[in-house]
PDB file of C-alpha atoms and ligand atoms in Angstrom:
ATOM      1  CA  MET A 200     -24.553 306.065 158.925  1.00  0.00           C
ATOM      2  CA  SER A 201     -27.735 308.080 159.381  1.00  0.00           C
ATOM      3  CA  GLU A 202     -29.040 309.171 162.764  1.00  0.00           C
ATOM      4  CA  PRO A 203     -30.082 306.149 164.844  1.00  0.00           C
ATOM      5  CA  LEU A 204     -33.739 305.652 165.689  1.00  0.00           C
ATOM      6  CA  LEU A 205     -32.836 305.584 169.349  1.00  0.00           C
ATOM      7  CA  SER A 206     -29.755 306.113 171.395  1.00  0.00           C
ATOM      8  CA  VAL A 207     -29.108 305.104 174.992  1.00  0.00           C
ATOM      9  CA  ARG A 208     -25.976 306.158 176.899  1.00  0.00           C
ATOM     10  CA  ASP A 209     -24.667 305.003 180.261  1.00  0.00           C
ATOM     11  CA  LEU A 210     -28.113 303.965 181.372  1.00  0.00           C
ATOM     12  CA  GLU A 211     -28.411 302.712 184.934  1.00  0.00           C
ATOM     13  CA  LYS A 212     -31.379 301.354 186.844  1.00  0.00           C
ATOM     14  CA  SER A 213     -31.547 300.470 190.503  1.00  0.00           C
ATOM     15  CA  PHE A 214     -34.494 299.329 192.549  1.00  0.00           C
ATOM     16  CA  GLY A 215     -34.967 299.869 196.280  1.00  0.00           C
ATOM     17  CA  GLU A 216     -33.111 301.910 198.849  1.00  0.00           C
ATOM     18  CA  GLY A 217     -30.271 301.394 201.318  1.00  0.00           C
ATOM     19  CA  GLU A 218     -29.312 297.793 201.963  1.00  0.00           C
ATOM     20  CA  ALA A 219     -32.146 296.574 199.770  1.00  0.00           C
ATOM     21  CA  ARG A 220     -30.873 298.558 196.799  1.00  0.00           C
ATOM     22  CA  ALA A 221     -30.277 296.377 193.745  1.00  0.00           C
ATOM     23  CA  THR A 222     -28.649 297.681 190.581  1.00  0.00           C
ATOM     24  CA  VAL A 223     -30.018 295.859 187.562  1.00  0.00           C
ATOM     25  CA  LEU A 224     -28.646 297.911 184.665  1.00  0.00           C
ATOM     26  CA  ARG A 225     -25.161 299.319 185.154  1.00  0.00           C
ATOM     27  CA  GLY A 226     -24.087 301.328 182.156  1.00  0.00           C
ATOM     28  CA  ILE A 227     -26.038 300.388 179.034  1.00  0.00           C
ATOM     29  CA  ASP A 228     -25.016 301.906 175.694  1.00  0.00           C
ATOM     30  CA  LEU A 229     -27.268 301.031 172.775  1.00  0.00           C
ATOM     31  CA  ASP A 230     -28.154 302.417 169.357  1.00  0.00           C
ATOM     32  CA  LEU A 231     -30.993 300.956 167.321  1.00  0.00           C
ATOM     33  CA  GLN A 232     -31.411 301.919 163.679  1.00  0.00           C
ATOM     34  CA  ARG A 233     -34.662 302.169 161.773  1.00  0.00           C
ATOM     35  CA  GLY A 234     -35.748 298.819 160.440  1.00  0.00           C
ATOM     36  CA  GLU A 235     -33.510 296.720 162.681  1.00  0.00           C
ATOM     37  CA  LEU A 236     -34.606 293.298 163.905  1.00  0.00           C
ATOM     38  CA  THR A 237     -32.698 292.607 167.107  1.00  0.00           C
ATOM     39  CA  ALA A 238     -32.880 289.875 169.713  1.00  0.00           C
ATOM     40  CA  LEU A 239     -32.288 290.774 173.365  1.00  0.00           C
ATOM     41  CA  LEU A 240     -30.848 287.774 175.172  1.00  0.00           C
ATOM     42  CA  GLY A 241     -29.738 287.134 178.730  1.00  0.00           C
ATOM     43  CA  PRO A 242     -30.549 284.838 181.612  1.00  0.00           C
ATOM     44  CA  SER A 243     -33.722 285.179 183.612  1.00  0.00           C
ATOM     45  CA  GLY A 244     -33.393 288.125 185.995  1.00  0.00           C
ATOM     46  CA  SER A 245     -30.685 289.830 183.917  1.00  0.00           C
ATOM     47  CA  GLY A 246     -32.869 292.901 183.325  1.00  0.00           C
ATOM     48  CA  LYS A 247     -34.362 292.327 179.869  1.00  0.00           C
ATOM     49  CA  SER A 248     -37.875 293.345 180.908  1.00  0.00           C
ATOM     50  CA  THR A 249     -36.500 296.294 182.862  1.00  0.00           C
ATOM     51  CA  LEU A 250     -34.607 297.543 179.793  1.00  0.00           C
ATOM     52  CA  LEU A 251     -37.617 297.076 177.496  1.00  0.00           C
ATOM     53  CA  THR A 252     -39.842 298.882 179.997  1.00  0.00           C
ATOM     54  CA  ILE A 253     -37.409 301.819 180.114  1.00  0.00           C
ATOM     55  CA  LEU A 254     -37.142 301.913 176.307  1.00  0.00           C
ATOM     56  CA  GLY A 255     -40.942 301.846 176.211  1.00  0.00           C
ATOM     57  CA  THR A 256     -40.988 304.950 178.457  1.00  0.00           C
ATOM     58  CA  LEU A 257     -43.057 303.076 181.025  1.00  0.00           C
ATOM     59  CA  LEU A 258     -40.225 303.340 183.564  1.00  0.00           C
ATOM     60  CA  ARG A 259     -37.571 305.986 184.099  1.00  0.00           C
ATOM     61  CA  PRO A 260     -33.906 305.066 184.415  1.00  0.00           C
ATOM     62  CA  THR A 261     -32.010 305.984 187.588  1.00  0.00           C
ATOM     63  CA  SER A 262     -29.439 307.801 185.430  1.00  0.00           C
ATOM     64  CA  GLY A 263     -28.184 308.012 181.884  1.00  0.00           C
ATOM     65  CA  SER A 264     -29.676 309.335 178.662  1.00  0.00           C
ATOM     66  CA  TYR A 265     -32.303 308.060 176.246  1.00  0.00           C
ATOM     67  CA  THR A 266     -33.068 309.851 172.987  1.00  0.00           C
ATOM     68  CA  MET A 267     -35.427 308.654 170.268  1.00  0.00           C
ATOM     69  CA  LEU A 268     -36.369 310.473 167.061  1.00  0.00           C
ATOM     70  CA  GLY A 269     -34.671 313.602 168.335  1.00  0.00           C
ATOM     71  CA  THR A 270     -36.646 313.674 171.589  1.00  0.00           C
ATOM     72  CA  ASP A 271     -34.771 313.595 174.894  1.00  0.00           C
ATOM     73  CA  LEU A 272     -36.981 311.155 176.769  1.00  0.00           C
ATOM     74  CA  THR A 273     -35.123 311.480 180.058  1.00  0.00           C
ATOM     75  CA  ALA A 274     -35.844 315.214 180.221  1.00  0.00           C
ATOM     76  CA  ALA A 275     -39.440 314.858 178.978  1.00  0.00           C
ATOM     77  CA  SER A 276     -42.419 315.197 181.323  1.00  0.00           C
ATOM     78  CA  GLU A 277     -44.741 312.249 181.956  1.00  0.00           C
ATOM     79  CA  ALA A 278     -47.347 313.798 179.652  1.00  0.00           C
ATOM     80  CA  GLU A 279     -44.786 314.170 176.875  1.00  0.00           C
ATOM     81  CA  ARG A 280     -43.574 310.611 177.369  1.00  0.00           C
ATOM     82  CA  THR A 281     -47.124 309.265 177.218  1.00  0.00           C
ATOM     83  CA  ARG A 282     -47.818 311.125 174.004  1.00  0.00           C
ATOM     84  CA  PHE A 283     -44.509 310.040 172.494  1.00  0.00           C
ATOM     85  CA  ARG A 284     -45.174 306.403 173.461  1.00  0.00           C
ATOM     86  CA  ARG A 285     -48.619 306.362 171.865  1.00  0.00           C
ATOM     87  CA  GLU A 286     -47.304 307.784 168.619  1.00  0.00           C
ATOM     88  CA  ASN A 287     -44.052 305.891 168.263  1.00  0.00           C
ATOM     89  CA  ILE A 288     -43.891 302.681 170.270  1.00  0.00           C
ATOM     90  CA  GLY A 289     -45.802 299.412 170.081  1.00  0.00           C
ATOM     91  CA  PHE A 290     -45.684 296.597 172.642  1.00  0.00           C
ATOM     92  CA  VAL A 291     -46.080 292.834 172.505  1.00  0.00           C
ATOM     93  CA  PHE A 292     -45.907 290.928 175.784  1.00  0.00           C
ATOM     94  CA  GLN A 293     -45.576 287.256 176.670  1.00  0.00           C
ATOM     95  CA  PHE A 294     -49.240 287.162 177.565  1.00  0.00           C
ATOM     96  CA  HIS A 295     -51.348 288.745 174.874  1.00  0.00           C
ATOM     97  CA  HIS A 296     -53.191 291.225 177.161  1.00  0.00           C
ATOM     98  CA  LEU A 297     -56.123 291.413 174.756  1.00  0.00           C
ATOM     99  CA  LEU A 298     -59.349 292.723 176.224  1.00  0.00           C
ATOM    100  CA  PRO A 299     -61.633 289.702 176.618  1.00  0.00           C
ATOM    101  CA  ASP A 300     -64.914 291.460 175.811  1.00  0.00           C
ATOM    102  CA  LEU A 301     -63.673 292.987 172.555  1.00  0.00           C
ATOM    103  CA  SER A 302     -63.467 291.319 169.153  1.00  0.00           C
ATOM    104  CA  ALA A 303     -60.135 290.839 167.403  1.00  0.00           C
ATOM    105  CA  LEU A 304     -60.867 293.897 165.257  1.00  0.00           C
ATOM    106  CA  GLU A 305     -61.765 296.055 168.258  1.00  0.00           C
ATOM    107  CA  ASN A 306     -58.657 294.927 170.117  1.00  0.00           C
ATOM    108  CA  VAL A 307     -56.443 295.901 167.172  1.00  0.00           C
ATOM    109  CA  MET A 308     -58.129 299.319 166.966  1.00  0.00           C
ATOM    110  CA  MET A 309     -57.695 300.003 170.692  1.00  0.00           C
ATOM    111  CA  PRO A 310     -54.452 302.026 170.575  1.00  0.00           C
ATOM    112  CA  SER A 311     -56.020 304.480 168.106  1.00  0.00           C
ATOM    113  CA  ALA A 312     -59.534 304.455 169.512  1.00  0.00           C
ATOM    114  CA  ALA A 313     -58.327 305.008 173.082  1.00  0.00           C
ATOM    115  CA  GLN A 314     -56.166 307.909 171.957  1.00  0.00           C
ATOM    116  CA  ALA A 315     -58.933 309.567 169.919  1.00  0.00           C
ATOM    117  CA  GLY A 316     -61.669 308.724 172.405  1.00  0.00           C
ATOM    118  CA  ARG A 317     -63.765 307.241 169.598  1.00  0.00           C
ATOM    119  CA  GLU A 318     -63.691 304.796 166.714  1.00  0.00           C
ATOM    120  CA  THR A 319     -63.572 305.959 163.114  1.00  0.00           C
ATOM    121  CA  ALA A 320     -64.121 304.221 159.803  1.00  0.00           C
ATOM    122  CA  ALA A 321     -60.453 304.781 158.967  1.00  0.00           C
ATOM    123  CA  MET A 322     -59.438 302.962 162.155  1.00  0.00           C
ATOM    124  CA  ARG A 323     -61.683 300.021 161.276  1.00  0.00           C
ATOM    125  CA  THR A 324     -60.159 299.856 157.815  1.00  0.00           C
ATOM    126  CA  ARG A 325     -56.624 299.988 159.179  1.00  0.00           C
ATOM    127  CA  ALA A 326     -57.384 297.306 161.802  1.00  0.00           C
ATOM    128  CA  ALA A 327     -58.975 295.064 159.177  1.00  0.00           C
ATOM    129  CA  GLU A 328     -55.915 295.442 156.943  1.00  0.00           C
ATOM    130  CA  LEU A 329     -53.659 294.531 159.852  1.00  0.00           C
ATOM    131  CA  LEU A 330     -55.724 291.444 160.648  1.00  0.00           C
ATOM    132  CA  ASP A 331     -55.414 290.505 156.971  1.00  0.00           C
ATOM    133  CA  ALA A 332     -51.665 291.001 157.195  1.00  0.00           C
ATOM    134  CA  VAL A 333     -51.386 288.680 160.202  1.00  0.00           C
ATOM    135  CA  GLY A 334     -53.492 286.026 158.473  1.00  0.00           C
ATOM    136  CA  LEU A 335     -56.634 286.497 160.554  1.00  0.00           C
ATOM    137  CA  ALA A 336     -59.011 288.162 158.098  1.00  0.00           C
ATOM    138  CA  ASP A 337     -61.647 285.564 158.944  1.00  0.00           C
ATOM    139  CA  ARG A 338     -61.347 286.112 162.706  1.00  0.00           C
ATOM    140  CA  ARG A 339     -62.288 289.795 162.907  1.00  0.00           C
ATOM    141  CA  LYS A 340     -65.362 289.189 165.009  1.00  0.00           C
ATOM    142  CA  TYR A 341     -63.861 286.548 167.273  1.00  0.00           C
ATOM    143  CA  ARG A 342     -63.177 287.287 170.899  1.00  0.00           C
ATOM    144  CA  PRO A 343     -59.817 286.234 172.353  1.00  0.00           C
ATOM    145  CA  ALA A 344     -61.314 283.226 174.140  1.00  0.00           C
ATOM    146  CA  ALA A 345     -62.425 281.805 170.792  1.00  0.00           C
ATOM    147  CA  MET A 346     -58.903 281.903 169.324  1.00  0.00           C
ATOM    148  CA  SER A 347     -55.767 279.805 169.824  1.00  0.00           C
ATOM    149  CA  GLY A 348     -52.723 281.113 171.685  1.00  0.00           C
ATOM    150  CA  GLY A 349     -50.887 281.706 168.429  1.00  0.00           C
ATOM    151  CA  GLN A 350     -53.835 283.543 166.910  1.00  0.00           C
ATOM    152  CA  ARG A 351     -54.178 285.738 169.992  1.00  0.00           C
ATOM    153  CA  GLN A 352     -50.514 286.632 169.814  1.00  0.00           C
ATOM    154  CA  ARG A 353     -50.873 287.522 166.129  1.00  0.00           C
ATOM    155  CA  VAL A 354     -53.748 289.846 167.089  1.00  0.00           C
ATOM    156  CA  ALA A 355     -51.411 291.365 169.696  1.00  0.00           C
ATOM    157  CA  VAL A 356     -48.781 291.957 166.987  1.00  0.00           C
ATOM    158  CA  ALA A 357     -51.412 293.620 164.787  1.00  0.00           C
ATOM    159  CA  ARG A 358     -52.472 295.814 167.723  1.00  0.00           C
ATOM    160  CA  ALA A 359     -48.860 296.848 168.355  1.00  0.00           C
ATOM    161  CA  LEU A 360     -48.679 298.089 164.745  1.00  0.00           C
ATOM    162  CA  MET A 361     -51.952 300.030 164.746  1.00  0.00           C
ATOM    163  CA  ASN A 362     -50.392 303.475 165.208  1.00  0.00           C
ATOM    164  CA  ARG A 363     -47.528 302.762 162.767  1.00  0.00           C
ATOM    165  CA  PRO A 364     -44.851 302.836 165.467  1.00  0.00           C
ATOM    166  CA  ALA A 365     -41.198 303.233 164.535  1.00  0.00           C
ATOM    167  CA  LEU A 366     -40.305 300.799 167.318  1.00  0.00           C
ATOM    168  CA  VAL A 367     -41.965 297.611 168.566  1.00  0.00           C
ATOM    169  CA  LEU A 368     -40.764 296.183 171.870  1.00  0.00           C
ATOM    170  CA  ALA A 369     -41.606 292.515 172.323  1.00  0.00           C
ATOM    171  CA  ASP A 370     -40.972 290.897 175.716  1.00  0.00           C
ATOM    172  CA  GLU A 371     -40.729 287.119 175.236  1.00  0.00           C
ATOM    173  CA  PRO A 372     -43.555 287.260 172.687  1.00  0.00           C
ATOM    174  CA  THR A 373     -43.376 283.545 171.930  1.00  0.00           C
ATOM    175  CA  GLY A 374     -42.592 282.398 175.471  1.00  0.00           C
ATOM    176  CA  ASN A 375     -46.071 281.026 175.965  1.00  0.00           C
ATOM    177  CA  LEU A 376     -46.517 279.410 172.536  1.00  0.00           C
ATOM    178  CA  ASP A 377     -45.897 275.977 171.058  1.00  0.00           C
ATOM    179  CA  ARG A 378     -43.087 275.592 168.503  1.00  0.00           C
ATOM    180  CA  GLN A 379     -45.263 275.981 165.415  1.00  0.00           C
ATOM    181  CA  SER A 380     -47.143 279.021 166.737  1.00  0.00           C
ATOM    182  CA  ALA A 381     -43.884 280.601 167.901  1.00  0.00           C
ATOM    183  CA  ASP A 382     -42.364 280.134 164.446  1.00  0.00           C
ATOM    184  CA  ASP A 383     -45.494 281.567 162.809  1.00  0.00           C
ATOM    185  CA  VAL A 384     -45.384 284.675 165.011  1.00  0.00           C
ATOM    186  CA  MET A 385     -41.678 285.122 164.277  1.00  0.00           C
ATOM    187  CA  ALA A 386     -42.240 284.707 160.528  1.00  0.00           C
ATOM    188  CA  LEU A 387     -44.877 287.395 160.789  1.00  0.00           C
ATOM    189  CA  ILE A 388     -42.569 289.781 162.661  1.00  0.00           C
ATOM    190  CA  ASP A 389     -39.830 289.082 160.117  1.00  0.00           C
ATOM    191  CA  ARG A 390     -42.118 289.919 157.207  1.00  0.00           C
ATOM    192  CA  ILE A 391     -43.537 293.084 158.794  1.00  0.00           C
ATOM    193  CA  ASN A 392     -40.038 294.216 159.686  1.00  0.00           C
ATOM    194  CA  ALA A 393     -38.911 293.773 156.081  1.00  0.00           C
ATOM    195  CA  GLU A 394     -42.001 295.405 154.588  1.00  0.00           C
ATOM    196  CA  THR A 395     -42.497 298.372 156.904  1.00  0.00           C
ATOM    197  CA  GLU A 396     -39.044 299.312 158.259  1.00  0.00           C
ATOM    198  CA  THR A 397     -40.458 298.979 161.774  1.00  0.00           C
ATOM    199  CA  CYS A 398     -37.624 298.373 164.230  1.00  0.00           C
ATOM    200  CA  PHE A 399     -38.196 295.354 166.498  1.00  0.00           C
ATOM    201  CA  LEU A 400     -36.377 294.578 169.742  1.00  0.00           C
ATOM    202  CA  ILE A 401     -37.382 291.134 170.966  1.00  0.00           C
ATOM    203  CA  SER A 402     -36.383 289.589 174.269  1.00  0.00           C
ATOM    204  CA  THR A 403     -36.316 285.827 174.049  1.00  0.00           C
ATOM    205  CA  HIS A 404     -34.842 282.622 175.437  1.00  0.00           C
ATOM    206  CA  ASP A 405     -35.720 280.782 172.245  1.00  0.00           C
ATOM    207  CA  GLU A 406     -32.779 280.032 169.950  1.00  0.00           C
ATOM    208  CA  HIS A 407     -35.088 279.516 166.981  1.00  0.00           C
ATOM    209  CA  ILE A 408     -36.318 283.079 167.456  1.00  0.00           C
ATOM    210  CA  SER A 409     -32.964 284.721 168.115  1.00  0.00           C
ATOM    211  CA  ALA A 410     -31.414 282.913 165.133  1.00  0.00           C
ATOM    212  CA  ARG A 411     -33.923 284.659 162.870  1.00  0.00           C
ATOM    213  CA  CYS A 412     -32.994 288.114 164.111  1.00  0.00           C
ATOM    214  CA  ARG A 413     -30.369 290.032 162.173  1.00  0.00           C
ATOM    215  CA  ARG A 414     -28.609 291.217 165.330  1.00  0.00           C
ATOM    216  CA  ARG A 415     -28.276 289.729 168.801  1.00  0.00           C
ATOM    217  CA  ILE A 416     -27.370 291.558 172.001  1.00  0.00           C
ATOM    218  CA  GLU A 417     -27.059 290.037 175.433  1.00  0.00           C
ATOM    219  CA  LEU A 418     -27.501 291.394 178.953  1.00  0.00           C
ATOM    220  CA  LEU A 419     -24.922 290.033 181.349  1.00  0.00           C
ATOM    221  CA  ASP A 420     -24.219 291.457 184.807  1.00  0.00           C
ATOM    222  CA  GLY A 421     -26.112 294.623 183.981  1.00  0.00           C
ATOM    223  CA  ARG A 422     -24.173 295.341 180.789  1.00  0.00           C
ATOM    224  CA  LEU A 423     -24.829 294.733 177.108  1.00  0.00           C
ATOM    225  CA  ALA A 424     -22.607 292.600 174.935  1.00  0.00           C
ATOM    226  CA  ARG A 425     -22.900 291.464 171.375  1.00  0.00           C
ATOM    227  CA  ALA A 426     -24.118 287.867 171.288  1.00  0.00           C
ATOM    228  CA  GLU A 427     -22.851 285.646 168.501  1.00  0.00           C
ATOM    229  CA  PRO A 428     -25.296 283.343 166.768  1.00  0.00           C
ATOM    230  CA  THR A 429     -25.523 279.910 168.276  1.00  0.00           C
ATOM    231  CA  PRO A 430     -23.664 277.504 165.959  1.00  0.00           C
ATOM    232  CA  ALA A 431     -26.127 275.344 164.053  1.00  0.00           C
TER     233      ALA A 431
HETATM  234  N1  ADP B 703     -40.187 296.983 190.217  1.00  0.00           N
HETATM  235  C1  ADP B 703     -39.149 296.278 190.697  1.00  0.00           C
HETATM  236  N2  ADP B 703     -38.767 296.403 191.983  1.00  0.00           N
HETATM  237  C2  ADP B 703     -37.701 295.725 192.457  1.00  0.00           C
HETATM  238  N3  ADP B 703     -36.947 294.886 191.741  1.00  0.00           N
HETATM  239  C3  ADP B 703     -37.287 294.713 190.458  1.00  0.00           C
HETATM  240  C4  ADP B 703     -38.391 295.393 189.859  1.00  0.00           C
HETATM  241  N4  ADP B 703     -38.474 295.033 188.554  1.00  0.00           N
HETATM  242  C5  ADP B 703     -37.458 294.161 188.354  1.00  0.00           C
HETATM  243  N5  ADP B 703     -36.761 293.970 189.472  1.00  0.00           N
HETATM  244  C6  ADP B 703     -35.579 293.098 189.626  1.00  0.00           C
HETATM  245  O1  ADP B 703     -34.689 293.383 188.554  1.00  0.00           O
HETATM  246  C7  ADP B 703     -34.036 292.201 188.129  1.00  0.00           C
HETATM  247  C8  ADP B 703     -34.226 292.041 186.631  1.00  0.00           C
HETATM  248  O2  ADP B 703     -35.586 291.735 186.367  1.00  0.00           O
HETATM  249  P1  ADP B 703     -36.173 291.658 184.903  1.00  0.00           P
HETATM  250  O3  ADP B 703     -35.910 292.936 184.206  1.00  0.00           O
HETATM  251  O4  ADP B 703     -37.580 291.228 185.026  1.00  0.00           O
HETATM  252  O5  ADP B 703     -35.265 290.516 184.246  1.00  0.00           O
HETATM  253  P2  ADP B 703     -35.555 289.543 183.006  1.00  0.00           P
HETATM  254  O6  ADP B 703     -36.669 290.133 182.211  1.00  0.00           O
HETATM  255  O7  ADP B 703     -34.243 289.487 182.257  1.00  0.00           O
HETATM  256  O8  ADP B 703     -35.902 288.210 183.575  1.00  0.00           O
HETATM  257  C9  ADP B 703     -34.599 291.064 188.942  1.00  0.00           C
HETATM  258  O9  ADP B 703     -33.721 290.783 189.994  1.00  0.00           O
HETATM  259  C10 ADP B 703     -35.899 291.641 189.458  1.00  0.00           C
HETATM  260  O10 ADP B 703     -36.254 291.054 190.689  1.00  0.00           O
HETATM  261 MG1   MG B 704     -38.500 289.398 181.638  1.00  0.00          MG
END
């Protein structure tokens, strides 16, 4: 098999000190390949968000190693991690986190525009194509407040893809959506995953969502296990 996209070994994460110290992740080993579509399961409080935040380089592990695309992200400086994150990782959260005063198009452009410190015609074109791809070509000028929850989350997916990341981390992306909107967002992720080879890791409690992922892993007691599909 070719080199994995990312590789995590014996990753541990504790919060707090002394008696208040709580160990959330206790020895995580994980490889993700390019183009994988994986569900991250586990009960509430099991550490799913903590793991996604570490993989997103927004939080450092207490110990263990994390390598992605040949870069040792545990040894890297904060500046290097920030640069790496902007170039290679997209995020979708449970709440869309769109900027309320920006249009859908401007929100999608944000990751590139913020990085470059300006907007370019190429960014506008790319953002418009992404809005097309998520079925919102006619909503370019709409602000988040003028869109439905499902539409806002599709804008958030488009934004996550703006910089052509190799990895998209989605933390309960459909947790706040009705059934139909959740299925629409998942269908979209499925299609983008198949078309672009973007690797998705999606934390979810929703069996409809996890059933559509090609691989399922589960956090239990701070460790990862393979989760079998729920019998239909
Ligand atoms: N910044 C933090 N400081 C202290 N404890 C935290 C912090 N972040 C998460 N935790 C704790 O880590 C555990 C796992 O949380 P989390 O990763 O949010 O789980 P999940 O996403 O699976 O619900 C919880 O007990 C939570 O209280
Ligand atoms: Mg969580």
